[in-house]
Amino acid sequence: MIDPFYRLLQRLFQQSGIPLTPKTFWRYSAWFWGGFAVISYVHYTIWELLTQGSMYYTETWHWLVKWILWWATSPVILWAANRYPISTDQGWFVLIRRIGTHLLILSLLSLGMICLEYLAVWRFYELETRKAMPPDQIIIWFFSRYSLVIAIYMLVVVGYQIIVASYRYQALQKQALQIEMTVEQLQAQLDQAQLQALKMQLNPHFLFNTHHTIIGLIVQHENKKAIAMLTALSSLLRSIVDHTDVQFVTLTEEMEFIKSYLRIQQIRFQDRLDVAIDLMPETLDCTVPQYILQPLVENAFVHGLEKIASQAQLVISASRDDDQLIMKVQDNGPGIKGEISRSGVGIQNTQRRLAQLYGEAAELNYCQTLGGGTTFIVSIPLN
């Protein structure tokens, strides 16, 4: 009885996403129809005893055959529920047509089961009661049970669709969670890749100038300055290597990197560069994105201080404003002409990093003084 429906059930459960095997289905189905059978048997027995005063054994056999047939034809009902789902998604006309299809299927199914019941019962009935059971009894059973058959059939159809919808919703939730986790992983990888790209981007231009400066110092026999620049460069590169996978550092650690960078620039500018660092004590342990200030400081040199012949001035400051950390990089260069996005790739990268890490909670702005010079202002939320 089970083998003919094995592939049908297997295909149905695969399509619907219900984690059942055919063997498990038959077990659950037996409990389902068994519950109906027990309730109906108690009801029918009480009715017969109250109205007839007794009950034939044939009627018990008939009851057993009837519910075994319901249990055996369950796959057919599930197939119909899967093939003709009842919903208004495709319009009322389709819904009415599918309800009509189900009425036809349940009518044929009911008629077939009643014919099998008749074949299984009529001979026992005649032997026990010594009365004939004419074939007309098939029609009587069919119409007397029709409303109950509709109720049971539609209960199975609707119940199956509810279970399918539930499992599909759970599957979609699981899929959405997996997608969200994948997106977060990709975002983390993207952030890390952008951080590495930032490191690679700031190195070539800076290393090129530093290399030529060191050669020039050696040619001029300025060996102490050349050694000092090489030492500062070594410290700078070691910091990059040691913090390859680090996304956030304290402001103190960030400034150590900046100071190594500035030591090299001070040797390059010789006595023409004045640097002032003003960090409020309460900001030193604040967490900041690694290398968040370096592009701003580099921008101050490339687009500002290297373009003037007078005394170059650079001021780096940090303070707290409620729950925000405010960091400023100010130079006395010629200023930025046009939009902030034209001030360099490093500034654009910094804007993107802040947006990815903090969303709208972080800002990068700039302002210019009347006498020239540019001040970049970074505002990030405190952790």
Short mmCIF file of C-alpha atoms in Angstrom, two decimals:
data_model
loop_
_atom_site.label_atom_id
_atom_site.label_comp_id
_atom_site.label_asym_id
_atom_site.label_seq_id
_atom_site.Cartn_x
_atom_site.Cartn_y
_atom_site.Cartn_z
CA MET A 1 0.00 0.00 0.00
CA ILE A 2 2.88 2.37 0.73
CA ASP A 3 5.18 1.60 -2.22
CA PRO A 4 2.89 2.97 -5.00
CA PHE A 5 2.86 6.38 -3.31
CA TYR A 6 6.52 6.51 -2.27
CA ARG A 7 7.80 8.59 -5.19
CA LEU A 8 4.72 10.81 -5.14
CA LEU A 9 5.22 11.63 -1.44
CA GLN A 10 8.95 12.10 -1.88
CA ARG A 11 8.40 14.57 -4.71
CA LEU A 12 5.67 16.44 -2.81
CA PHE A 13 7.84 16.92 0.28
CA GLN A 14 10.82 18.04 -1.82
CA GLN A 15 8.74 20.63 -3.65
CA SER A 16 7.02 21.92 -0.52
CA GLY A 17 10.12 21.96 1.68
CA ILE A 18 8.51 19.83 4.40
CA PRO A 19 11.23 17.79 6.16
CA LEU A 20 9.36 14.47 6.08
CA THR A 21 10.12 11.06 4.67
CA PRO A 22 7.33 8.88 3.26
CA LYS A 23 7.76 6.48 6.18
CA THR A 24 7.35 9.29 8.72
CA PHE A 25 4.36 10.63 6.82
CA TRP A 26 2.52 7.32 7.02
CA ARG A 27 3.11 7.22 10.78
CA TYR A 28 1.83 10.77 11.33
CA SER A 29 -1.05 10.13 8.96
CA ALA A 30 -2.06 7.04 10.95
CA TRP A 31 -2.24 9.13 14.12
CA PHE A 32 -4.28 11.81 12.34
CA TRP A 33 -6.86 9.48 10.80
CA GLY A 34 -6.81 7.26 13.88
CA GLY A 35 -7.94 10.20 15.98
CA PHE A 36 -10.84 10.85 13.61
CA ALA A 37 -11.69 7.15 13.58
CA VAL A 38 -11.86 6.83 17.36
CA ILE A 39 -14.06 9.91 17.73
CA SER A 40 -16.42 8.74 14.99
CA TYR A 41 -16.57 5.19 16.39
CA VAL A 42 -17.51 6.41 19.86
CA HIS A 43 -20.12 8.73 18.37
CA TYR A 44 -21.54 6.05 16.08
CA THR A 45 -21.62 3.39 18.81
CA ILE A 46 -23.50 5.65 21.22
CA TRP A 47 -25.96 6.57 18.47
CA GLU A 48 -26.64 2.93 17.55
CA LEU A 49 -27.09 1.87 21.15
CA LEU A 50 -29.50 4.73 21.83
CA THR A 51 -31.55 4.23 18.67
CA GLN A 52 -31.25 0.48 17.91
CA GLY A 53 -30.27 -0.93 21.28
CA SER A 54 -27.50 -3.01 19.68
CA MET A 55 -24.75 -2.87 17.06
CA TYR A 56 -23.78 -5.35 14.34
CA TYR A 57 -20.19 -6.56 14.02
CA THR A 58 -20.40 -5.71 10.35
CA GLU A 59 -20.79 -2.05 11.24
CA THR A 60 -17.51 -2.17 13.19
CA TRP A 61 -15.83 -3.78 10.20
CA HIS A 62 -17.36 -1.12 7.94
CA TRP A 63 -16.05 1.63 10.21
CA LEU A 64 -12.55 0.14 10.12
CA VAL A 65 -12.51 -0.19 6.31
CA LYS A 66 -13.75 3.37 5.85
CA TRP A 67 -10.98 4.99 7.90
CA ILE A 68 -8.29 2.73 6.49
CA LEU A 69 -9.30 3.98 3.04
CA TRP A 70 -9.05 7.60 4.20
CA TRP A 71 -5.57 6.88 5.52
CA ALA A 72 -4.53 5.07 2.32
CA THR A 73 -5.74 7.86 0.01
CA SER A 74 -4.01 10.67 1.96
CA PRO A 75 -1.26 11.05 -0.69
CA VAL A 76 -3.92 11.69 -3.33
CA ILE A 77 -5.40 14.51 -1.23
CA LEU A 78 -1.93 15.99 -0.66
CA TRP A 79 -1.22 15.81 -4.39
CA ALA A 80 -4.45 17.69 -5.11
CA ALA A 81 -3.62 20.29 -2.44
CA ASN A 82 -0.16 20.79 -3.95
CA ARG A 83 -1.36 20.78 -7.56
CA TYR A 84 -4.32 23.13 -7.00
CA PRO A 85 -3.49 25.45 -4.07
CA ILE A 86 -6.37 27.50 -2.75
CA SER A 87 -5.45 31.20 -2.62
CA THR A 88 -6.50 34.54 -4.08
CA ASP A 89 -3.03 35.36 -5.42
CA GLN A 90 -4.08 34.66 -9.01
CA GLY A 91 -7.56 36.18 -8.80
CA TRP A 92 -11.03 35.06 -7.82
CA PHE A 93 -11.73 33.30 -11.10
CA VAL A 94 -8.78 30.96 -10.60
CA LEU A 95 -9.83 30.43 -6.97
CA ILE A 96 -13.38 29.42 -7.94
CA ARG A 97 -12.06 27.12 -10.67
CA ARG A 98 -9.70 25.40 -8.22
CA ILE A 99 -12.45 24.96 -5.62
CA GLY A 100 -14.55 23.34 -8.37
CA THR A 101 -11.62 21.07 -9.22
CA HIS A 102 -11.33 20.02 -5.59
CA LEU A 103 -15.06 19.30 -5.42
CA LEU A 104 -14.72 17.05 -8.45
CA ILE A 105 -11.69 15.26 -6.99
CA LEU A 106 -13.29 14.70 -3.58
CA SER A 107 -16.50 13.49 -5.22
CA LEU A 108 -14.66 10.92 -7.31
CA LEU A 109 -12.49 9.96 -4.35
CA SER A 110 -15.50 9.56 -2.07
CA LEU A 111 -17.40 7.55 -4.65
CA GLY A 112 -14.40 5.27 -5.20
CA MET A 113 -13.93 4.68 -1.46
CA ILE A 114 -17.63 3.96 -0.97
CA CYS A 115 -17.54 1.39 -3.77
CA LEU A 116 -14.60 -0.33 -2.08
CA GLU A 117 -16.43 -0.18 1.27
CA TYR A 118 -19.45 -1.82 -0.32
CA LEU A 119 -17.33 -4.60 -1.79
CA ALA A 120 -15.68 -5.18 1.59
CA VAL A 121 -18.91 -5.12 3.63
CA TRP A 122 -21.92 -6.38 1.71
CA ARG A 123 -21.17 -10.07 2.04
CA PHE A 124 -20.49 -9.86 5.79
CA TYR A 125 -23.66 -7.80 6.24
CA GLU A 126 -25.81 -10.39 4.49
CA LEU A 127 -24.30 -13.26 6.51
CA GLU A 128 -24.82 -11.46 9.82
CA THR A 129 -28.23 -9.88 9.25
CA ARG A 130 -29.56 -12.30 6.62
CA LYS A 131 -30.66 -9.23 4.73
CA ALA A 132 -29.56 -8.13 1.28
CA MET A 133 -27.47 -4.96 0.77
CA PRO A 134 -28.48 -3.63 -2.64
CA PRO A 135 -26.01 -1.61 -4.75
CA ASP A 136 -28.29 1.38 -4.23
CA GLN A 137 -26.67 1.64 -0.79
CA ILE A 138 -23.62 3.16 -2.50
CA ILE A 139 -25.64 6.21 -3.60
CA ILE A 140 -27.25 6.51 -0.15
CA TRP A 141 -23.85 6.47 1.58
CA PHE A 142 -22.43 8.94 -0.95
CA PHE A 143 -25.07 11.64 -0.42
CA SER A 144 -25.52 11.07 3.31
CA ARG A 145 -21.80 11.66 3.91
CA TYR A 146 -21.11 14.31 1.28
CA SER A 147 -20.99 17.33 3.59
CA LEU A 148 -18.74 15.45 6.05
CA VAL A 149 -16.45 14.35 3.20
CA ILE A 150 -16.14 17.97 2.02
CA ALA A 151 -15.26 19.11 5.54
CA ILE A 152 -12.62 16.39 6.07
CA TYR A 153 -11.11 16.77 2.60
CA MET A 154 -10.87 20.57 2.81
CA LEU A 155 -9.44 20.32 6.33
CA VAL A 156 -6.58 18.21 4.96
CA VAL A 157 -6.07 20.51 1.95
CA VAL A 158 -6.04 23.73 3.97
CA GLY A 159 -3.98 22.17 6.76
CA TYR A 160 -1.39 20.99 4.23
CA GLN A 161 -1.14 24.46 2.69
CA ILE A 162 -0.73 26.06 6.11
CA ILE A 163 2.09 23.64 6.96
CA VAL A 164 3.77 24.28 3.59
CA ALA A 165 3.50 28.05 4.04
CA SER A 166 4.96 27.75 7.54
CA TYR A 167 7.97 25.74 6.40
CA ARG A 168 8.55 28.00 3.41
CA TYR A 169 8.43 31.04 5.67
CA GLN A 170 10.97 29.43 7.99
CA ALA A 171 13.14 28.57 4.99
CA LEU A 172 12.94 32.17 3.76
CA GLN A 173 13.86 33.43 7.22
CA LYS A 174 16.82 31.07 7.34
CA GLN A 175 17.84 32.11 3.84
CA ALA A 176 17.50 35.79 4.75
CA LEU A 177 19.64 35.22 7.85
CA GLN A 178 22.29 33.45 5.79
CA ILE A 179 22.26 36.25 3.24
CA GLU A 180 22.55 38.82 6.02
CA MET A 181 25.49 36.95 7.53
CA THR A 182 27.12 36.67 4.11
CA VAL A 183 26.62 40.39 3.49
CA GLU A 184 28.16 41.18 6.87
CA GLN A 185 31.12 38.94 6.11
CA LEU A 186 31.54 40.52 2.70
CA GLN A 187 31.22 43.97 4.25
CA ALA A 188 33.92 43.12 6.78
CA GLN A 189 36.13 41.81 3.99
CA LEU A 190 35.42 44.95 1.97
CA ASP A 191 36.30 47.18 4.91
CA GLN A 192 39.52 45.24 5.43
CA ALA A 193 40.32 45.39 1.73
CA GLN A 194 39.70 49.12 1.66
CA LEU A 195 41.92 49.55 4.69
CA GLN A 196 44.67 47.61 2.92
CA ALA A 197 44.07 49.65 -0.21
CA LEU A 198 44.41 52.81 1.87
CA LYS A 199 47.76 51.60 3.16
CA MET A 200 48.94 50.79 -0.35
CA GLN A 201 47.65 54.10 -1.68
CA LEU A 202 49.48 56.29 0.82
CA ASN A 203 52.79 54.44 0.46
CA PRO A 204 53.93 55.02 -3.17
CA HIS A 205 53.77 58.84 -3.26
CA PHE A 206 55.17 59.17 0.23
CA LEU A 207 57.91 56.57 -0.20
CA PHE A 208 58.95 58.10 -3.52
CA ASN A 209 59.50 61.54 -1.95
CA THR A 210 61.15 60.05 1.14
CA HIS A 211 63.51 57.96 -0.97
CA HIS A 212 64.64 61.01 -2.96
CA THR A 213 65.02 63.07 0.20
CA ILE A 214 67.25 60.40 1.81
CA ILE A 215 69.40 60.22 -1.33
CA GLY A 216 69.68 64.01 -1.35
CA LEU A 217 70.73 64.06 2.29
CA ILE A 218 73.39 61.41 1.68
CA VAL A 219 74.72 63.30 -1.33
CA GLN A 220 74.91 66.43 0.83
CA HIS A 221 76.65 64.43 3.57
CA GLU A 222 73.73 65.06 5.93
CA ASN A 223 74.15 61.59 7.35
CA LYS A 224 72.51 62.28 10.73
CA LYS A 225 69.37 63.57 9.02
CA ALA A 226 69.42 60.65 6.59
CA ILE A 227 69.67 58.18 9.48
CA ALA A 228 66.90 59.98 11.36
CA MET A 229 64.65 59.82 8.30
CA LEU A 230 65.42 56.14 7.75
CA THR A 231 64.66 55.45 11.43
CA ALA A 232 61.33 57.29 11.21
CA LEU A 233 60.50 55.49 7.96
CA SER A 234 61.32 52.13 9.56
CA SER A 235 59.05 52.94 12.50
CA LEU A 236 56.29 53.92 10.09
CA LEU A 237 56.54 50.75 8.02
CA ARG A 238 56.77 48.55 11.13
CA SER A 239 53.53 50.11 12.40
CA ILE A 240 51.82 49.25 9.11
CA VAL A 241 53.06 45.63 9.19
CA ASP A 242 52.22 45.14 12.89
CA HIS A 243 48.64 46.36 12.46
CA THR A 244 47.73 44.58 9.23
CA ASP A 245 44.39 43.19 10.44
CA VAL A 246 43.49 45.93 12.92
CA GLN A 247 40.45 48.05 12.15
CA PHE A 248 40.32 50.26 15.25
CA VAL A 249 43.03 51.72 17.50
CA THR A 250 43.17 54.28 20.30
CA LEU A 251 43.80 57.90 19.41
CA THR A 252 47.19 57.60 21.15
CA GLU A 253 48.18 54.73 18.84
CA GLU A 254 46.93 56.63 15.81
CA MET A 255 49.02 59.64 16.79
CA GLU A 256 52.16 57.50 17.17
CA PHE A 257 51.81 56.61 13.50
CA ILE A 258 51.15 60.26 12.60
CA LYS A 259 54.22 61.37 14.58
CA SER A 260 56.44 58.95 12.64
CA TYR A 261 55.03 60.40 9.45
CA LEU A 262 55.59 63.95 10.67
CA ARG A 263 59.19 63.27 11.68
CA ILE A 264 59.94 62.42 8.08
CA GLN A 265 58.14 65.51 6.81
CA GLN A 266 59.95 67.73 9.30
CA ILE A 267 63.28 66.51 7.95
CA ARG A 268 62.09 67.18 4.43
CA PHE A 269 60.85 70.68 5.25
CA GLN A 270 63.82 71.28 7.57
CA ASP A 271 63.15 74.50 9.54
CA ARG A 272 60.20 75.54 7.38
CA LEU A 273 57.60 73.37 9.16
CA ASP A 274 55.92 74.08 12.49
CA VAL A 275 53.78 71.28 13.95
CA ALA A 276 51.44 71.70 16.91
CA ILE A 277 49.55 68.78 18.49
CA ASP A 278 46.79 69.61 20.93
CA LEU A 279 44.96 66.53 22.24
CA MET A 280 42.65 66.83 25.20
CA PRO A 281 43.57 64.21 27.87
CA GLU A 282 40.08 62.69 27.83
CA THR A 283 40.47 61.86 24.11
CA LEU A 284 43.67 59.82 24.29
CA ASP A 285 41.95 56.47 25.01
CA CYS A 286 39.09 57.01 22.57
CA THR A 287 38.76 54.40 19.81
CA VAL A 288 39.19 55.62 16.24
CA PRO A 289 39.43 53.85 12.85
CA GLN A 290 43.05 53.06 12.07
CA TYR A 291 44.72 55.56 9.69
CA ILE A 292 41.71 57.88 9.85
CA LEU A 293 43.93 60.97 10.30
CA GLN A 294 46.80 60.03 7.99
CA PRO A 295 44.98 60.87 4.70
CA LEU A 296 44.03 64.27 6.17
CA VAL A 297 47.59 64.99 7.26
CA GLU A 298 48.96 63.80 3.93
CA ASN A 299 46.38 65.93 2.12
CA ALA A 300 47.55 68.96 4.12
CA PHE A 301 51.08 68.45 2.77
CA VAL A 302 50.30 67.41 -0.82
CA HIS A 303 47.55 69.96 -1.51
CA GLY A 304 48.58 72.64 0.95
CA LEU A 305 51.95 73.00 2.61
CA GLU A 306 54.05 71.82 -0.34
CA LYS A 307 52.52 74.58 -2.46
CA ILE A 308 53.72 77.50 -0.35
CA ALA A 309 57.24 78.94 0.03
CA SER A 310 56.57 80.58 3.39
CA GLN A 311 56.62 78.99 6.81
CA ALA A 312 54.39 75.92 6.86
CA GLN A 313 52.13 75.37 9.82
CA LEU A 314 50.19 72.23 10.77
CA VAL A 315 47.90 71.88 13.77
CA ILE A 316 46.35 68.57 14.88
CA SER A 317 43.80 68.71 17.70
CA ALA A 318 41.20 66.50 19.36
CA SER A 319 38.41 67.22 21.81
CA ARG A 320 35.14 65.77 23.07
CA ASP A 321 31.72 67.24 22.47
CA ASP A 322 29.10 65.29 24.43
CA ASP A 323 29.15 61.83 22.83
CA GLN A 324 31.25 62.85 19.83
CA LEU A 325 35.02 62.87 19.29
CA ILE A 326 36.11 65.89 17.25
CA MET A 327 39.47 65.71 15.44
CA LYS A 328 40.88 68.58 13.38
CA VAL A 329 43.77 68.87 10.93
CA GLN A 330 44.57 72.50 10.03
CA ASP A 331 47.17 73.87 7.61
CA ASN A 332 48.04 77.32 6.29
CA GLY A 333 48.26 76.29 2.65
CA PRO A 334 46.49 78.01 -0.26
CA GLY A 335 43.19 76.29 0.54
CA ILE A 336 40.92 73.98 -1.45
CA LYS A 337 39.40 75.27 -4.64
CA GLY A 338 36.09 73.59 -5.30
CA GLU A 339 34.40 70.71 -3.57
CA ILE A 340 35.92 68.51 -0.90
CA SER A 341 35.83 65.53 -3.27
CA ARG A 342 38.50 67.25 -5.40
CA SER A 343 40.99 67.43 -2.58
CA GLY A 344 42.38 63.95 -3.12
CA VAL A 345 41.61 60.25 -3.26
CA GLY A 346 42.58 59.86 0.40
CA ILE A 347 39.84 62.27 1.48
CA GLN A 348 37.25 60.42 -0.60
CA ASN A 349 38.36 57.11 0.90
CA THR A 350 38.06 58.58 4.38
CA GLN A 351 34.52 59.73 3.64
CA ARG A 352 33.56 56.23 2.44
CA ARG A 353 35.16 54.55 5.46
CA LEU A 354 33.31 56.80 7.88
CA ALA A 355 30.01 56.13 6.09
CA GLN A 356 30.56 52.37 6.20
CA LEU A 357 31.68 52.28 9.83
CA TYR A 358 29.27 54.79 11.37
CA GLY A 359 26.62 55.67 8.79
CA GLU A 360 25.19 59.13 9.36
CA ALA A 361 26.60 59.28 12.90
CA ALA A 362 30.04 60.38 11.59
CA GLU A 363 30.97 63.41 9.48
CA LEU A 364 33.94 64.79 7.57
CA ASN A 365 33.74 68.53 6.92
CA TYR A 366 36.17 71.28 6.07
CA CYS A 367 36.39 75.03 6.29
CA GLN A 368 38.79 77.69 5.02
CA THR A 369 40.09 80.85 6.65
CA LEU A 370 40.18 84.23 5.01
CA GLY A 371 43.97 84.31 5.06
CA GLY A 372 44.24 80.89 3.40
CA GLY A 373 44.54 77.43 4.82
CA THR A 374 42.14 74.56 5.31
CA THR A 375 40.79 72.82 8.38
CA PHE A 376 39.40 69.29 8.06
CA ILE A 377 37.05 68.25 10.86
CA VAL A 378 36.27 64.61 11.63
CA SER A 379 33.39 63.85 14.01
CA ILE A 380 32.77 60.26 15.12
CA PRO A 381 30.60 58.79 17.90
CA LEU A 382 32.34 57.70 21.08
CA ASN A 383 32.13 53.98 21.92
#
